[in-house]
PDB file of C-alpha atoms in Angstrom:
ATOM      1  CA  UNK N   1       7.889  23.034 -17.944  1.00 94.00           C
ATOM      2  CA  UNK N   2       7.875  21.505 -14.572  1.00 96.00           C
ATOM      3  CA  UNK N   3      10.602  19.456 -12.885  1.00 97.00           C
ATOM      4  CA  UNK N   4      10.318  17.774  -9.622  1.00 97.00           C
ATOM      5  CA  UNK N   5      13.487  17.178  -7.586  1.00 97.00           C
ATOM      6  CA  UNK N   6      13.382  14.647  -4.669  1.00 97.00           C
ATOM      7  CA  UNK N   7      15.971  14.958  -2.110  1.00 97.00           C
ATOM      8  CA  UNK N   8      16.551  12.346   0.685  1.00 96.00           C
ATOM      9  CA  UNK N   9      19.110  11.050   3.135  1.00 95.00           C
ATOM     10  CA  UNK N  10      21.490   8.499   1.733  1.00 95.00           C
ATOM     11  CA  UNK N  11      20.556   4.853   2.845  1.00 92.00           C
ATOM     12  CA  UNK N  12      23.700   4.843   4.998  1.00 93.00           C
ATOM     13  CA  UNK N  13      22.608   7.881   6.996  1.00 94.00           C
ATOM     14  CA  UNK N  14      20.306   7.492   9.929  1.00 93.00           C
ATOM     15  CA  UNK N  15      16.951   8.988   9.599  1.00 94.00           C
ATOM     16  CA  UNK N  16      15.795  10.176  13.030  1.00 94.00           C
ATOM     17  CA  UNK N  17      12.672  11.875  11.744  1.00 94.00           C
ATOM     18  CA  UNK N  18      11.687   8.622   9.820  1.00 95.00           C
ATOM     19  CA  UNK N  19      12.304   6.584  12.941  1.00 96.00           C
ATOM     20  CA  UNK N  20      10.218   9.144  15.067  1.00 96.00           C
ATOM     21  CA  UNK N  21       7.278   8.831  12.571  1.00 96.00           C
ATOM     22  CA  UNK N  22       7.531   5.032  12.340  1.00 97.00           C
ATOM     23  CA  UNK N  23       7.406   4.793  16.204  1.00 96.00           C
ATOM     24  CA  UNK N  24       4.341   7.141  16.463  1.00 95.00           C
ATOM     25  CA  UNK N  25       2.631   5.106  13.776  1.00 96.00           C
ATOM     26  CA  UNK N  26       3.143   1.828  15.566  1.00 96.00           C
ATOM     27  CA  UNK N  27       1.830   3.447  18.886  1.00 95.00           C
ATOM     28  CA  UNK N  28      -1.485   4.375  17.115  1.00 94.00           C
ATOM     29  CA  UNK N  29      -1.902   0.891  15.603  1.00 94.00           C
ATOM     30  CA  UNK N  30      -0.159   0.748  12.424  1.00 95.00           C
ATOM     31  CA  UNK N  31       1.914  -2.418  13.158  1.00 93.00           C
ATOM     32  CA  UNK N  32       2.543  -3.513   9.657  1.00 95.00           C
ATOM     33  CA  UNK N  33       5.024  -0.956   8.713  1.00 97.00           C
ATOM     34  CA  UNK N  34       8.810  -1.889   8.508  1.00 96.00           C
ATOM     35  CA  UNK N  35      10.385   1.428   7.809  1.00 96.00           C
ATOM     36  CA  UNK N  36       9.644   5.127   7.138  1.00 97.00           C
ATOM     37  CA  UNK N  37      12.053   7.517   5.577  1.00 96.00           C
ATOM     38  CA  UNK N  38      11.323  11.221   5.140  1.00 96.00           C
ATOM     39  CA  UNK N  39      12.716  13.516   2.304  1.00 97.00           C
ATOM     40  CA  UNK N  40      12.046  16.887   0.646  1.00 97.00           C
ATOM     41  CA  UNK N  41      10.716  17.606  -2.815  1.00 96.00           C
ATOM     42  CA  UNK N  42      10.902  20.736  -5.006  1.00 97.00           C
ATOM     43  CA  UNK N  43       8.667  21.711  -7.794  1.00 96.00           C
ATOM     44  CA  UNK N  44      10.462  23.944 -10.092  1.00 97.00           C
ATOM     45  CA  UNK N  45       8.615  25.654 -12.879  1.00 97.00           C
ATOM     46  CA  UNK N  46      10.795  26.894 -15.896  1.00 97.00           C
ATOM     47  CA  UNK N  47       9.964  29.392 -18.550  1.00 96.00           C
ATOM     48  CA  UNK N  48       8.405  27.750 -21.501  1.00 94.00           C
ATOM     49  CA  UNK N  49      11.132  28.789 -23.971  1.00 94.00           C
ATOM     50  CA  UNK N  50      13.687  26.376 -22.534  1.00 95.00           C
ATOM     51  CA  UNK N  51      14.015  22.947 -24.348  1.00 95.00           C
ATOM     52  CA  UNK N  52      13.805  19.730 -22.416  1.00 95.00           C
ATOM     53  CA  UNK N  53      17.699  19.269 -22.539  1.00 96.00           C
ATOM     54  CA  UNK N  54      18.201  22.867 -21.060  1.00 96.00           C
ATOM     55  CA  UNK N  55      15.882  22.233 -18.207  1.00 96.00           C
ATOM     56  CA  UNK N  56      17.510  18.931 -17.529  1.00 97.00           C
ATOM     57  CA  UNK N  57      20.991  20.889 -17.356  1.00 96.00           C
ATOM     58  CA  UNK N  58      19.526  23.390 -15.151  1.00 96.00           C
ATOM     59  CA  UNK N  59      17.864  21.030 -12.708  1.00 97.00           C
ATOM     60  CA  UNK N  60      21.011  18.863 -12.296  1.00 97.00           C
ATOM     61  CA  UNK N  61      22.911  21.944 -11.518  1.00 96.00           C
ATOM     62  CA  UNK N  62      20.447  23.262  -9.148  1.00 97.00           C
ATOM     63  CA  UNK N  63      20.019  19.921  -7.298  1.00 97.00           C
ATOM     64  CA  UNK N  64      23.755  19.329  -7.112  1.00 95.00           C
ATOM     65  CA  UNK N  65      24.645  23.070  -6.068  1.00 93.00           C
ATOM     66  CA  UNK N  66      21.833  24.368  -4.165  1.00 94.00           C
ATOM     67  CA  UNK N  67      19.209  21.608  -2.958  1.00 96.00           C
ATOM     68  CA  UNK N  68      21.409  18.786  -1.783  1.00 96.00           C
ATOM     69  CA  UNK N  69      24.042  18.435   0.731  1.00 95.00           C
ATOM     70  CA  UNK N  70      26.185  15.944  -1.232  1.00 93.00           C
ATOM     71  CA  UNK N  71      27.767  14.428   2.058  1.00 95.00           C
ATOM     72  CA  UNK N  72      24.606  13.194   3.483  1.00 95.00           C
ATOM     73  CA  UNK N  73      22.022  13.526   0.764  1.00 96.00           C
ATOM     74  CA  UNK N  74      20.986  12.180  -2.686  1.00 96.00           C
ATOM     75  CA  UNK N  75      18.562  13.399  -5.209  1.00 97.00           C
ATOM     76  CA  UNK N  76      16.443  11.995  -8.223  1.00 96.00           C
ATOM     77  CA  UNK N  77      14.244  14.266 -10.466  1.00 97.00           C
ATOM     78  CA  UNK N  78      11.489  13.987 -13.015  1.00 95.00           C
ATOM     79  CA  UNK N  79      10.617  16.491 -15.868  1.00 96.00           C
ATOM     80  CA  UNK N  80       7.062  16.692 -16.774  1.00 90.00           C
TER      81      UNK N  80
ATOM     82  CA  UNK X   1       5.425  -3.241  -0.466  1.00 94.00           C
ATOM     83  CA  UNK X   2       6.515   0.565  -0.629  1.00 96.00           C
ATOM     84  CA  UNK X   3       4.332   3.646  -0.606  1.00 97.00           C
ATOM     85  CA  UNK X   4       5.484   7.072  -1.295  1.00 97.00           C
ATOM     86  CA  UNK X   5       3.318   9.917   0.165  1.00 97.00           C
ATOM     87  CA  UNK X   6       3.862  13.507  -1.231  1.00 97.00           C
ATOM     88  CA  UNK X   7       2.650  16.291   1.149  1.00 97.00           C
ATOM     89  CA  UNK X   8       2.650  19.906  -0.069  1.00 96.00           C
ATOM     90  CA  UNK X   9       1.107  23.190   0.841  1.00 95.00           C
ATOM     91  CA  UNK X  10      -2.211  23.860  -1.078  1.00 95.00           C
ATOM     92  CA  UNK X  11      -1.901  26.039  -4.069  1.00 92.00           C
ATOM     93  CA  UNK X  12      -3.917  28.899  -2.291  1.00 93.00           C
ATOM     94  CA  UNK X  13      -1.235  28.892   0.590  1.00 94.00           C
ATOM     95  CA  UNK X  14       1.763  31.201   0.288  1.00 93.00           C
ATOM     96  CA  UNK X  15       5.051  29.095   0.190  1.00 94.00           C
ATOM     97  CA  UNK X  16       7.722  31.209   1.857  1.00 94.00           C
ATOM     98  CA  UNK X  17      10.272  28.541   1.648  1.00 94.00           C
ATOM     99  CA  UNK X  18       9.772  28.075  -2.024  1.00 95.00           C
ATOM    100  CA  UNK X  19       9.858  31.794  -2.596  1.00 96.00           C
ATOM    101  CA  UNK X  20      13.137  32.021  -0.814  1.00 96.00           C
ATOM    102  CA  UNK X  21      14.614  29.247  -2.869  1.00 96.00           C
ATOM    103  CA  UNK X  22      13.458  30.838  -6.158  1.00 97.00           C
ATOM    104  CA  UNK X  23      14.861  34.190  -5.120  1.00 96.00           C
ATOM    105  CA  UNK X  24      18.267  32.587  -4.109  1.00 95.00           C
ATOM    106  CA  UNK X  25      18.192  30.638  -7.426  1.00 96.00           C
ATOM    107  CA  UNK X  26      17.724  34.041  -9.408  1.00 95.00           C
ATOM    108  CA  UNK X  27      20.651  35.621  -7.348  1.00 95.00           C
ATOM    109  CA  UNK X  28      22.976  32.870  -8.519  1.00 94.00           C
ATOM    110  CA  UNK X  29      22.134  33.231 -12.098  1.00 94.00           C
ATOM    111  CA  UNK X  30      19.002  30.884 -12.634  1.00 95.00           C
ATOM    112  CA  UNK X  31      16.804  33.519 -14.200  1.00 93.00           C
ATOM    113  CA  UNK X  32      14.451  31.048 -16.323  1.00 95.00           C
ATOM    114  CA  UNK X  33      12.664  29.836 -13.284  1.00 96.00           C
ATOM    115  CA  UNK X  34       8.954  31.050 -12.651  1.00 96.00           C
ATOM    116  CA  UNK X  35       8.178  29.332  -9.499  1.00 96.00           C
ATOM    117  CA  UNK X  36       9.482  27.058  -6.938  1.00 97.00           C
ATOM    118  CA  UNK X  37       7.417  25.204  -4.378  1.00 96.00           C
ATOM    119  CA  UNK X  38       8.751  23.034  -1.587  1.00 96.00           C
ATOM    120  CA  UNK X  39       7.007  19.781  -0.108  1.00 97.00           C
ATOM    121  CA  UNK X  40       7.941  16.678   1.902  1.00 97.00           C
ATOM    122  CA  UNK X  41       7.709  13.065   0.760  1.00 96.00           C
ATOM    123  CA  UNK X  42       7.562   9.794   2.954  1.00 97.00           C
ATOM    124  CA  UNK X  43       8.627   6.489   1.981  1.00 96.00           C
ATOM    125  CA  UNK X  44       6.726   3.838   3.976  1.00 97.00           C
ATOM    126  CA  UNK X  45       7.643   0.152   3.720  1.00 97.00           C
ATOM    127  CA  UNK X  46       4.933  -2.250   4.524  1.00 97.00           C
ATOM    128  CA  UNK X  47       5.288  -5.946   5.776  1.00 96.00           C
ATOM    129  CA  UNK X  48       5.018  -8.293   2.671  1.00 94.00           C
ATOM    130  CA  UNK X  49       1.748 -10.066   3.824  1.00 94.00           C
ATOM    131  CA  UNK X  50      -0.419  -7.141   3.084  1.00 95.00           C
ATOM    132  CA  UNK X  51      -2.372  -6.983  -0.105  1.00 95.00           C
ATOM    133  CA  UNK X  52      -2.281  -3.842  -2.342  1.00 95.00           C
ATOM    134  CA  UNK X  53      -5.599  -2.938  -1.084  1.00 96.00           C
ATOM    135  CA  UNK X  54      -4.688  -3.189   2.484  1.00 96.00           C
ATOM    136  CA  UNK X  55      -1.671  -0.869   1.762  1.00 96.00           C
ATOM    137  CA  UNK X  56      -3.765   1.792   0.000  1.00 97.00           C
ATOM    138  CA  UNK X  57      -6.200   1.730   2.826  1.00 96.00           C
ATOM    139  CA  UNK X  58      -3.439   2.221   5.545  1.00 96.00           C
ATOM    140  CA  UNK X  59      -1.497   4.841   3.375  1.00 97.00           C
ATOM    141  CA  UNK X  60      -4.718   7.070   2.978  1.00 97.00           C
ATOM    142  CA  UNK X  61      -5.551   6.833   6.751  1.00 96.00           C
ATOM    143  CA  UNK X  62      -1.861   7.589   7.745  1.00 97.00           C
ATOM    144  CA  UNK X  63      -1.662  10.434   5.301  1.00 97.00           C
ATOM    145  CA  UNK X  64      -4.920  11.993   6.402  1.00 95.00           C
ATOM    146  CA  UNK X  65      -4.492  11.523  10.119  1.00 93.00           C
ATOM    147  CA  UNK X  66      -0.810  11.776  10.621  1.00 94.00           C
ATOM    148  CA  UNK X  67       1.282  13.176   7.891  1.00 96.00           C
ATOM    149  CA  UNK X  68      -0.952  16.152   6.569  1.00 96.00           C
ATOM    150  CA  UNK X  69      -2.405  19.120   8.084  1.00 95.00           C
ATOM    151  CA  UNK X  70      -5.665  19.302   6.229  1.00 94.00           C
ATOM    152  CA  UNK X  71      -6.036  22.987   6.640  1.00 95.00           C
ATOM    153  CA  UNK X  72      -3.004  24.007   4.704  1.00 95.00           C
ATOM    154  CA  UNK X  73      -1.716  20.744   3.165  1.00 96.00           C
ATOM    155  CA  UNK X  74      -2.703  18.332   0.465  1.00 96.00           C
ATOM    156  CA  UNK X  75      -1.229  14.908  -0.301  1.00 97.00           C
ATOM    157  CA  UNK X  76      -0.742  12.315  -3.152  1.00 96.00           C
ATOM    158  CA  UNK X  77       0.765   8.997  -3.116  1.00 97.00           C
ATOM    159  CA  UNK X  78       2.092   6.222  -5.175  1.00 95.00           C
ATOM    160  CA  UNK X  79       2.332   2.414  -4.369  1.00 96.00           C
ATOM    161  CA  UNK X  80       5.339   0.737  -5.911  1.00 90.00           C
TER     162      UNK X  80
END
């Protein structure tokens, strides 16, 4: 089973990388963009014997404890 | 309108970051994981007057020309 975890800066946190990309895109002619924000995602493949509920529990723990800095980041996830 | 672009290493390219995370997760007890791969995603907000087709065309051009290194990376996208 595969889970995808998306980690991004909280909306309240300035995203300098996103701003830089936005600025560069405007410079090369993409003027209809109002905002760009960047994040990371992780594809995690789990052994097949785990149930969907077990995968959900592991993903939440991994996302909270390892993949995310709770002070400035938030996460969401999908299980495929 | 918002587009989300997902950029990841091609399957044929070694993902050292993913391997490092996988190894760390195993060390702290998550033994049922078979693989971890890491990527980036970009949330791009477009001005409301653009049509869906116009957004699609801009997203594909931005992803190909700016956000992706075509030699080692591939992308996918969603328009919300």
